[in-house]
Amino acid sequence: MQTYRIARAAQLLGVSDDTVRRWIDQGLLPVTDAVPAEIPGDAIAARAVAVAEEATIAGDALSSARNRFIGIVTRVQIEGLMAQVDIQSGPHRVVSLMSAEAARELQLEVGSLAAASVKATQVVVEVPKA
């Protein structure tokens, strides 16, 4: 299982290093015996999902999502020739459908670091109501 240092975990979760340390102290994130402390990738994935669920609904925030999302793999489902891969990038969940062969070649598993690039014909930009 891949592990991440506190600073990298904070970056993947979209929070500060201090927040990650508090979550560790509160028992919300486990650490390995390594020095400096490292957090298992699957624990970061689970926390990323929980943080995303806690996020407020967009509408009272400024946003313009970029087209590249660096995050952590939270789910890999391979069935037959196809695979579904979920990536949690801060509060954003990106789902990719790809060939099972590609998922295996990329060695995707829960807790893996990954980047999703999105190309769309429509992009929504939101600003708060005046």
Protein backbone atom coordinates (compact mmCIF):
# COMPACT_ATOMS: atom_id res chain seq x y z
CA MET A 1 0.00 0.00 0.00
CA GLN A 2 1.30 3.43 -0.93
CA THR A 3 1.78 5.87 1.96
CA TYR A 4 1.99 9.67 2.03
CA ARG A 5 3.69 12.15 4.32
CA ILE A 6 1.51 14.68 6.13
CA ALA A 7 2.21 17.60 3.74
CA ARG A 8 1.32 15.52 0.66
CA ALA A 9 -1.79 14.10 2.36
CA ALA A 10 -2.89 17.65 3.18
CA GLN A 11 -2.41 18.68 -0.44
CA LEU A 12 -4.42 15.69 -1.71
CA LEU A 13 -7.21 16.38 0.76
CA GLY A 14 -7.26 20.13 0.08
CA VAL A 15 -6.57 21.06 3.71
CA SER A 16 -3.65 22.38 5.77
CA ASP A 17 -0.93 20.27 7.35
CA ASP A 18 -2.32 21.27 10.76
CA THR A 19 -5.75 19.91 9.83
CA VAL A 20 -4.21 16.56 8.90
CA ARG A 21 -2.33 16.52 12.21
CA ARG A 22 -5.58 17.24 14.08
CA TRP A 23 -7.33 14.42 12.21
CA ILE A 24 -4.48 12.10 13.20
CA ASP A 25 -4.79 13.20 16.86
CA GLN A 26 -8.58 12.68 16.68
CA GLY A 27 -8.13 9.18 15.25
CA LEU A 28 -9.66 10.11 11.89
CA LEU A 29 -6.44 9.24 10.02
CA PRO A 30 -4.09 6.40 10.98
CA VAL A 31 -0.31 6.68 10.63
CA THR A 32 2.37 4.08 10.04
CA ASP A 33 5.36 3.56 12.35
CA ALA A 34 7.57 5.45 9.88
CA VAL A 35 9.46 8.58 10.91
CA PRO A 36 8.37 11.11 9.78
CA ALA A 37 4.77 9.95 10.02
CA GLU A 38 3.13 8.51 6.91
CA ILE A 39 -0.54 7.89 6.20
CA PRO A 40 -1.76 4.86 4.21
CA GLY A 41 -3.26 5.78 0.84
CA ASP A 42 -6.50 3.89 1.46
CA ALA A 43 -7.07 5.91 4.66
CA ILE A 44 -6.57 9.15 2.72
CA ALA A 45 -9.01 7.89 0.09
CA ALA A 46 -11.66 7.18 2.74
CA ARG A 47 -11.11 10.58 4.37
CA ALA A 48 -11.30 12.33 0.97
CA VAL A 49 -14.72 10.78 0.38
CA ALA A 50 -15.88 11.85 3.84
CA VAL A 51 -14.60 15.42 3.33
CA ALA A 52 -16.32 15.63 -0.05
CA GLU A 53 -19.61 14.53 1.50
CA GLU A 54 -19.24 17.23 4.16
CA ALA A 55 -18.55 19.97 1.61
CA THR A 56 -21.24 22.58 1.23
CA ILE A 57 -23.25 22.66 -1.98
CA ALA A 58 -21.82 25.08 -4.53
CA GLY A 59 -23.95 28.18 -4.95
CA ASP A 60 -22.48 30.45 -2.35
CA ALA A 61 -18.87 30.03 -3.47
CA LEU A 62 -16.78 31.35 -6.33
CA SER A 63 -15.62 28.55 -8.61
CA SER A 64 -14.18 27.78 -11.97
CA ALA A 65 -12.98 24.19 -12.05
CA ARG A 66 -9.79 23.49 -13.97
CA ASN A 67 -9.52 20.62 -16.39
CA ARG A 68 -6.85 18.63 -14.54
CA PHE A 69 -7.68 17.02 -11.23
CA ILE A 70 -4.87 15.50 -9.18
CA GLY A 71 -6.21 13.26 -6.49
CA ILE A 72 -6.36 9.87 -4.93
CA VAL A 73 -8.10 6.79 -6.31
CA THR A 74 -11.07 5.90 -4.09
CA ARG A 75 -12.58 3.07 -6.15
CA VAL A 76 -11.58 0.70 -8.95
CA GLN A 77 -14.28 -1.57 -10.33
CA ILE A 78 -13.25 -3.91 -13.14
CA GLU A 79 -15.91 -5.97 -14.90
CA GLY A 80 -15.18 -7.76 -18.12
CA LEU A 81 -13.55 -5.47 -20.66
CA MET A 82 -14.32 -2.19 -18.83
CA ALA A 83 -13.27 -0.49 -15.61
CA GLN A 84 -14.69 2.38 -13.59
CA VAL A 85 -12.17 4.45 -11.63
CA ASP A 86 -13.18 7.10 -9.09
CA ILE A 87 -10.70 9.84 -8.14
CA GLN A 88 -11.28 12.23 -5.25
CA SER A 89 -9.53 15.57 -5.78
CA GLY A 90 -10.33 17.75 -2.78
CA PRO A 91 -14.11 18.20 -2.89
CA HIS A 92 -14.27 17.02 -6.52
CA ARG A 93 -15.09 13.43 -7.51
CA VAL A 94 -14.03 12.48 -11.03
CA VAL A 95 -15.22 9.19 -12.53
CA SER A 96 -13.48 7.63 -15.51
CA LEU A 97 -14.61 4.73 -17.66
CA MET A 98 -11.71 2.97 -19.37
CA SER A 99 -10.72 -0.42 -20.63
CA ALA A 100 -9.90 -3.01 -18.00
CA GLU A 101 -6.56 -3.41 -19.77
CA ALA A 102 -5.72 0.28 -19.24
CA ALA A 103 -6.67 0.14 -15.55
CA ARG A 104 -4.42 -2.89 -15.07
CA GLU A 105 -1.52 -1.33 -17.01
CA LEU A 106 -1.76 1.80 -14.85
CA GLN A 107 -1.83 -0.46 -11.76
CA LEU A 108 -4.71 1.56 -10.33
CA GLU A 109 -5.82 0.65 -6.83
CA VAL A 110 -7.52 2.42 -3.94
CA GLY A 111 -5.02 4.85 -2.47
CA SER A 112 -3.03 5.37 -5.69
CA LEU A 113 -2.09 8.90 -6.73
CA ALA A 114 -3.62 9.80 -10.11
CA ALA A 115 -4.53 12.76 -12.29
CA ALA A 116 -7.71 13.02 -14.35
CA SER A 117 -7.77 15.34 -17.35
CA VAL A 118 -11.18 16.44 -18.57
CA LYS A 119 -12.05 17.81 -22.00
CA ALA A 120 -15.61 19.06 -22.28
CA THR A 121 -17.61 21.13 -24.73
CA GLN A 122 -19.36 22.94 -21.89
CA VAL A 123 -17.77 24.53 -18.84
CA VAL A 124 -19.87 26.03 -16.06
CA VAL A 125 -18.55 29.10 -14.20
CA GLU A 126 -20.33 30.13 -11.00
CA VAL A 127 -20.24 33.30 -8.93
CA PRO A 128 -22.31 34.24 -5.88
CA LYS A 129 -25.56 36.12 -6.38
CA ALA A 130 -25.17 39.87 -5.86
